[in-house]
């Protein structure tokens, strides 16, 4: 049962509101275009200003799913635009952590949209602690679900700012299930802690060939047998000609680093941190997401040459990972 002092402290946070976080830049066409390119979105409303004007808008509009992007801090999550609040809307997590709940994991987000935002608008959001659950026990452990509501606004020239959407963001602050409880017997406390294993991938009729290839040290890419288009991740139908007929070809394993992220927090076992994850472009032209090994995250560079290697984990799964190579 949760400490009553903790419960009283965190209940006081419910309803607390935090100040504005401004966007660094106005909604703009280059960012919209880059986002659409990365996501494979081809709606001309987002990229063709003339088409957008004919549809009744002043300029191109941003895909609704970009709403959260405009006010992000950048690589440094705290690097907010001038004028933004310096308050930490997740300060309640520090309170919970001080009572012995060290881990955190994002549970879910929900975006709702009131209208399109148009190139040239400037956005900001505020935050409100919407709810904090009673102590809950899940497969991850025991802790509290903390939910924030973040309404987004467009700044009006006359001071009449307009709400354009809202983000619900929920995290779980918890004691990991594998951590021994303080009241455990001395002999159990000395027992070896269970080793966390990597989660197994979901395997379907469409993806089974890929994972079986990994077990054999082969990087297989799905190919449409009608138009010869390669595709990854595997899918039941060709994205180009819509044929259901396919086979697979073995890739060379040579690749370039197209993009990457480095995960720092939260630290979820059994992964090592910092944890670099790459979006790699194979020599054959398709892209896939994979772990990066044998490199200091600070040395990663877009365009870096990579080579696949297959690594075995927990004696139950083999994963393709990529290692930088000279040149």
Coordinates of C-alpha atoms in Angstrom, one line a residue:
X1 CA 0.0 0.0 0.0
X2 CA 1.3 3.5 -0.9
X3 CA 2.6 5.7 1.8
X4 CA -0.2 8.0 2.9
X5 CA 2.1 11.1 3.0
X6 CA 3.0 10.4 -0.6
X7 CA -0.7 10.1 -1.6
X8 CA -1.4 13.4 0.1
X9 CA 1.4 15.2 -1.7
X10 CA 0.6 13.9 -5.2
X11 CA -3.1 14.5 -4.8
X12 CA -2.2 18.2 -4.3
X13 CA -0.8 18.3 -7.9
X14 CA -4.0 17.3 -9.6
X15 CA -5.4 20.3 -11.4
X16 CA -2.1 22.3 -11.2
X17 CA -1.4 24.3 -14.4
X18 CA 1.9 25.2 -15.9
X19 CA 2.9 28.1 -18.1
X20 CA 3.4 28.4 -21.8
X21 CA 6.0 26.6 -23.9
X22 CA 6.4 28.4 -27.2
X23 CA 7.5 27.1 -30.6
X24 CA 10.9 28.1 -31.8
X25 CA 9.6 28.7 -35.3
X26 CA 6.3 29.5 -37.0
X27 CA 4.6 26.7 -38.8
X28 CA 6.5 26.5 -42.0
X29 CA 6.6 24.7 -45.4
X30 CA 10.1 23.2 -45.2
X31 CA 9.4 21.4 -41.9
X32 CA 6.1 20.2 -43.2
X33 CA 7.7 18.9 -46.4
X34 CA 10.5 17.1 -44.5
X35 CA 7.9 15.4 -42.2
X36 CA 5.8 14.3 -45.1
X37 CA 8.8 12.9 -46.9
X38 CA 9.9 10.9 -43.9
X39 CA 6.3 9.6 -43.2
X40 CA 5.5 8.9 -46.9
X41 CA 2.6 11.4 -46.9
X42 CA 1.7 12.8 -50.3
X43 CA -1.4 14.9 -49.7
X44 CA -0.9 18.1 -51.8
X45 CA -2.8 20.1 -49.2
X46 CA 0.5 19.8 -47.1
X47 CA 3.0 20.6 -49.8
X48 CA 1.3 22.5 -52.7
X49 CA 0.5 26.1 -51.7
X50 CA -1.6 26.8 -54.8
X51 CA -3.6 23.6 -54.1
X52 CA -4.1 24.6 -50.5
X53 CA -5.3 28.1 -51.5
X54 CA -7.8 26.6 -53.9
X55 CA -9.1 24.5 -51.0
X56 CA -9.7 27.7 -49.0
X57 CA -6.5 28.0 -46.9
X58 CA -4.1 30.9 -46.9
X59 CA -1.1 28.6 -47.4
X60 CA -0.1 25.0 -47.0
X61 CA -1.4 23.4 -43.8
X62 CA 0.5 21.0 -41.5
X63 CA -0.6 17.4 -41.1
X64 CA -2.5 17.2 -37.8
X65 CA -0.2 14.6 -36.4
X66 CA 2.6 17.2 -36.5
X67 CA 0.9 19.2 -33.8
X68 CA 3.3 18.1 -31.0
X69 CA 6.4 18.7 -33.2
X70 CA 6.2 22.5 -33.4
X71 CA 6.8 23.1 -29.7
X72 CA 9.5 20.5 -29.1
X73 CA 12.7 21.6 -27.5
X74 CA 15.1 19.8 -29.9
X75 CA 17.9 17.4 -29.1
X76 CA 18.1 19.0 -25.7
X77 CA 14.6 18.4 -24.3
X78 CA 14.8 21.5 -22.1
X79 CA 15.9 23.8 -24.9
X80 CA 12.7 25.7 -25.1
X81 CA 12.1 28.9 -27.0
X82 CA 12.5 32.3 -25.3
X83 CA 9.6 33.3 -23.1
X84 CA 8.7 29.8 -22.3
X85 CA 8.1 28.7 -18.7
X86 CA 11.0 27.2 -16.8
X87 CA 8.5 25.1 -14.7
X88 CA 8.7 21.3 -15.0
X89 CA 5.2 20.0 -15.6
X90 CA 6.4 16.5 -14.5
X91 CA 7.8 17.7 -11.2
X92 CA 5.3 15.3 -9.5
X93 CA 7.4 12.4 -10.8
X94 CA 10.3 13.5 -8.7
X95 CA 8.1 13.4 -5.6
X96 CA 6.9 9.8 -6.4
X97 CA 10.5 8.8 -7.2
X98 CA 11.7 9.9 -3.7
X99 CA 9.3 7.4 -2.2
X100 CA 11.0 4.5 -4.0
X101 CA 9.4 4.4 -7.4
X102 CA 12.5 4.8 -9.6
X103 CA 11.3 3.7 -13.1
X104 CA 9.1 5.5 -15.6
X105 CA 7.7 4.5 -19.0
X106 CA 5.4 6.4 -21.4
X107 CA 2.1 4.6 -21.6
X108 CA 0.1 6.4 -24.2
X109 CA -0.6 9.7 -25.9
X110 CA -3.8 10.9 -27.6
X111 CA -3.9 13.9 -30.0
X112 CA -7.1 15.7 -30.8
X113 CA -7.4 18.4 -33.4
X114 CA -9.7 21.4 -33.6
X115 CA -8.5 22.6 -37.0
X116 CA -5.6 22.6 -39.4
X117 CA -2.7 25.0 -38.6
X118 CA -1.4 27.0 -41.5
X119 CA 2.1 28.0 -42.5
X120 CA 2.9 31.3 -40.7
X121 CA 1.0 30.6 -37.5
X122 CA 2.9 30.6 -34.2
X123 CA 2.0 28.0 -31.6
X124 CA 2.4 27.4 -27.9
X125 CA 1.0 24.9 -25.4
X126 CA 0.3 24.9 -21.7
X127 CA 0.1 21.9 -19.3
X128 CA -2.3 20.7 -16.6
X129 CA -2.0 17.7 -14.3
X130 CA -5.3 16.0 -15.2
X131 CA -5.1 13.0 -12.9
X132 CA -2.9 10.7 -10.8
X133 CA -4.2 7.2 -10.2
X134 CA -4.3 5.2 -7.0
X135 CA -1.3 2.9 -6.7
X136 CA -1.7 0.2 -9.4
X137 CA 0.2 -3.1 -10.0
X138 CA 0.9 -4.1 -13.6
X139 CA 3.3 -6.5 -15.3
X140 CA 6.0 -3.8 -15.2
X141 CA 5.6 -3.2 -11.5
X142 CA 3.7 -1.2 -8.9
X143 CA 3.2 2.6 -9.2
X144 CA 1.1 5.5 -10.3
X145 CA -0.3 6.6 -13.7
X146 CA 0.2 10.4 -14.2
X147 CA -1.8 12.1 -16.9
X148 CA -1.1 15.5 -18.3
X149 CA -3.4 17.5 -20.7
X150 CA -1.6 19.9 -23.0
X151 CA -3.8 22.3 -25.0
X152 CA -2.1 23.9 -28.1
X153 CA -2.9 27.4 -29.1
X154 CA -2.2 29.7 -32.1
X155 CA -1.2 33.2 -31.2
X156 CA -3.6 35.8 -32.5
X157 CA -2.4 39.3 -33.6
X158 CA -5.2 40.9 -31.5
X159 CA -4.4 38.8 -28.4
X160 CA -7.3 36.5 -29.0
X161 CA -5.4 33.2 -29.1
X162 CA -7.2 30.2 -30.6
X163 CA -7.1 26.6 -29.4
X164 CA -6.1 24.3 -32.3
X165 CA -5.7 20.9 -30.6
X166 CA -4.9 19.0 -27.4
X167 CA -2.4 16.3 -26.3
X168 CA -3.1 13.8 -23.6
X169 CA 0.2 12.4 -22.3
X170 CA 0.3 9.6 -19.7
X171 CA 3.3 8.0 -17.9
X172 CA 3.6 5.2 -15.4
X173 CA 6.0 5.9 -12.5
X174 CA 6.7 2.6 -10.8
X175 CA 8.8 0.1 -8.7
X176 CA 9.9 -2.6 -11.2
X177 CA 8.4 -5.9 -10.6
X178 CA 11.7 -7.7 -10.5
X179 CA 13.0 -5.6 -7.6
X180 CA 12.8 -7.4 -4.3
X181 CA 10.4 -6.0 -1.7
X182 CA 11.9 -4.7 1.5
X183 CA 10.0 -7.2 3.6
X184 CA 11.4 -10.2 1.7
X185 CA 13.2 -12.7 3.8
X186 CA 17.0 -12.5 4.1
X187 CA 17.6 -15.6 2.1
X188 CA 15.4 -14.4 -0.7
X189 CA 17.1 -11.0 -0.7
X190 CA 20.4 -12.8 -1.3
X191 CA 18.9 -14.9 -4.2
X192 CA 20.0 -14.0 -7.7
X193 CA 17.7 -11.4 -9.3
X194 CA 15.8 -12.7 -12.3
X195 CA 17.4 -11.7 -15.6
X196 CA 15.2 -9.6 -17.8
X197 CA 15.0 -10.9 -21.4
X198 CA 14.5 -9.0 -24.6
X199 CA 10.9 -9.0 -25.8
X200 CA 10.3 -11.3 -28.7
X201 CA 9.1 -9.8 -32.0
X202 CA 5.6 -10.5 -33.2
X203 CA 5.8 -13.1 -36.0
X204 CA 3.2 -13.5 -38.7
X205 CA 2.9 -15.3 -42.0
X206 CA 4.2 -12.1 -43.6
X207 CA 7.3 -11.6 -41.4
X208 CA 8.2 -15.2 -40.6
X209 CA 10.7 -15.4 -43.5
X210 CA 12.6 -12.4 -42.2
X211 CA 13.1 -13.8 -38.7
X212 CA 14.0 -17.3 -40.0
X213 CA 16.6 -15.6 -42.2
X214 CA 18.1 -13.9 -39.2
X215 CA 18.5 -17.2 -37.5
X216 CA 20.5 -18.3 -40.6
X217 CA 22.6 -15.2 -40.7
X218 CA 20.7 -13.8 -43.8
X219 CA 19.2 -10.4 -44.2
X220 CA 16.2 -11.0 -46.3
X221 CA 14.1 -8.4 -48.0
X222 CA 10.6 -8.9 -49.3
X223 CA 10.2 -8.6 -53.1
X224 CA 7.1 -8.3 -55.3
X225 CA 7.3 -11.0 -57.9
X226 CA 5.2 -9.0 -60.4
X227 CA 6.9 -5.7 -60.4
X228 CA 10.2 -6.6 -58.5
X229 CA 9.7 -3.8 -56.0
X230 CA 11.5 -4.4 -52.7
X231 CA 9.7 -3.5 -49.5
X232 CA 10.4 -3.4 -45.8
X233 CA 8.9 -3.9 -43.3
X234 CA 7.2 -6.9 -44.8
X235 CA 3.6 -6.5 -45.8
X236 CA 0.9 -8.8 -47.5
X237 CA 0.5 -6.5 -50.6
X238 CA 2.9 -4.6 -52.9
X239 CA 2.9 -0.9 -52.2
X240 CA 3.5 -0.1 -55.9
X241 CA 1.4 -2.5 -58.0
X242 CA -0.8 -4.0 -55.2
X243 CA 0.1 -7.6 -56.0
X244 CA -0.2 -10.2 -53.3
X245 CA 2.6 -12.3 -54.9
X246 CA 6.0 -12.1 -53.3
X247 CA 9.3 -13.8 -52.5
X248 CA 12.5 -12.6 -50.8
X249 CA 16.0 -11.7 -51.8
X250 CA 19.1 -11.7 -49.6
X251 CA 20.6 -8.3 -49.1
X252 CA 24.3 -7.6 -49.1
X253 CA 24.2 -6.2 -45.6
X254 CA 25.9 -3.0 -46.7
X255 CA 24.1 0.2 -45.6
X256 CA 24.3 3.9 -44.8
X257 CA 23.0 5.6 -41.7
X258 CA 19.9 7.6 -42.8
X259 CA 18.9 8.8 -39.4
X260 CA 19.2 7.9 -35.8
X261 CA 18.1 8.5 -32.2
X262 CA 20.0 7.8 -28.9
X263 CA 17.8 6.6 -26.1
X264 CA 18.9 7.8 -22.7
X265 CA 15.9 7.7 -20.4
X266 CA 13.9 5.9 -19.2
X267 CA 16.3 3.0 -18.8
X268 CA 14.3 -0.2 -19.4
X269 CA 16.1 -3.5 -18.8
X270 CA 17.7 -5.4 -20.3
X271 CA 18.9 -2.8 -22.8
X272 CA 22.2 -0.9 -22.4
X273 CA 22.2 2.9 -22.2
X274 CA 22.8 5.1 -24.0
X275 CA 21.1 3.0 -26.6
X276 CA 21.6 4.1 -30.3
X277 CA 18.9 3.1 -32.7
X278 CA 19.4 3.7 -36.5
X279 CA 17.2 4.1 -39.5
X280 CA 19.5 2.5 -42.0
X281 CA 19.3 2.5 -45.8
X282 CA 20.4 -0.8 -47.3
X283 CA 22.4 -0.9 -50.5
X284 CA 19.3 -2.3 -52.1
X285 CA 17.4 0.9 -51.4
X286 CA 15.0 -0.1 -48.6
X287 CA 15.3 1.3 -45.0
X288 CA 15.0 -0.5 -41.7
X289 CA 15.3 0.3 -38.1
X290 CA 18.0 -1.6 -36.1
X291 CA 20.3 -1.3 -33.2
X292 CA 23.7 0.2 -33.8
X293 CA 26.8 -1.5 -32.2
X294 CA 30.5 -0.8 -31.9
X295 CA 30.2 3.0 -31.9
X296 CA 30.2 5.8 -29.4
X297 CA 26.8 7.6 -29.9
X298 CA 28.7 10.9 -30.0
X299 CA 30.5 9.8 -33.1
X300 CA 27.4 8.9 -35.1
X301 CA 27.0 10.7 -38.4
X302 CA 24.3 10.7 -41.1
X303 CA 25.6 8.9 -44.2
X304 CA 28.0 6.7 -42.2
X305 CA 28.8 3.4 -43.8
X306 CA 27.4 0.4 -42.0
X307 CA 27.6 -3.4 -42.2
X308 CA 25.0 -5.8 -40.8
X309 CA 26.0 -8.4 -38.1
X310 CA 23.7 -10.9 -36.5
X311 CA 23.7 -11.1 -32.7
X312 CA 22.1 -13.8 -30.5
X313 CA 20.2 -12.7 -27.4
X314 CA 18.9 -14.9 -24.5
X315 CA 19.6 -17.9 -26.7
X316 CA 16.1 -17.5 -28.2
X317 CA 16.3 -14.7 -30.8
X318 CA 18.8 -13.4 -33.4
X319 CA 18.7 -9.8 -34.4
X320 CA 20.3 -7.9 -37.3
X321 CA 22.3 -5.0 -35.9
X322 CA 24.6 -2.6 -37.8
X323 CA 28.2 -1.7 -37.1
X324 CA 30.1 1.3 -38.7
X325 CA 32.8 0.4 -41.1
X326 CA 35.7 2.4 -42.4
X327 CA 35.1 4.6 -45.4

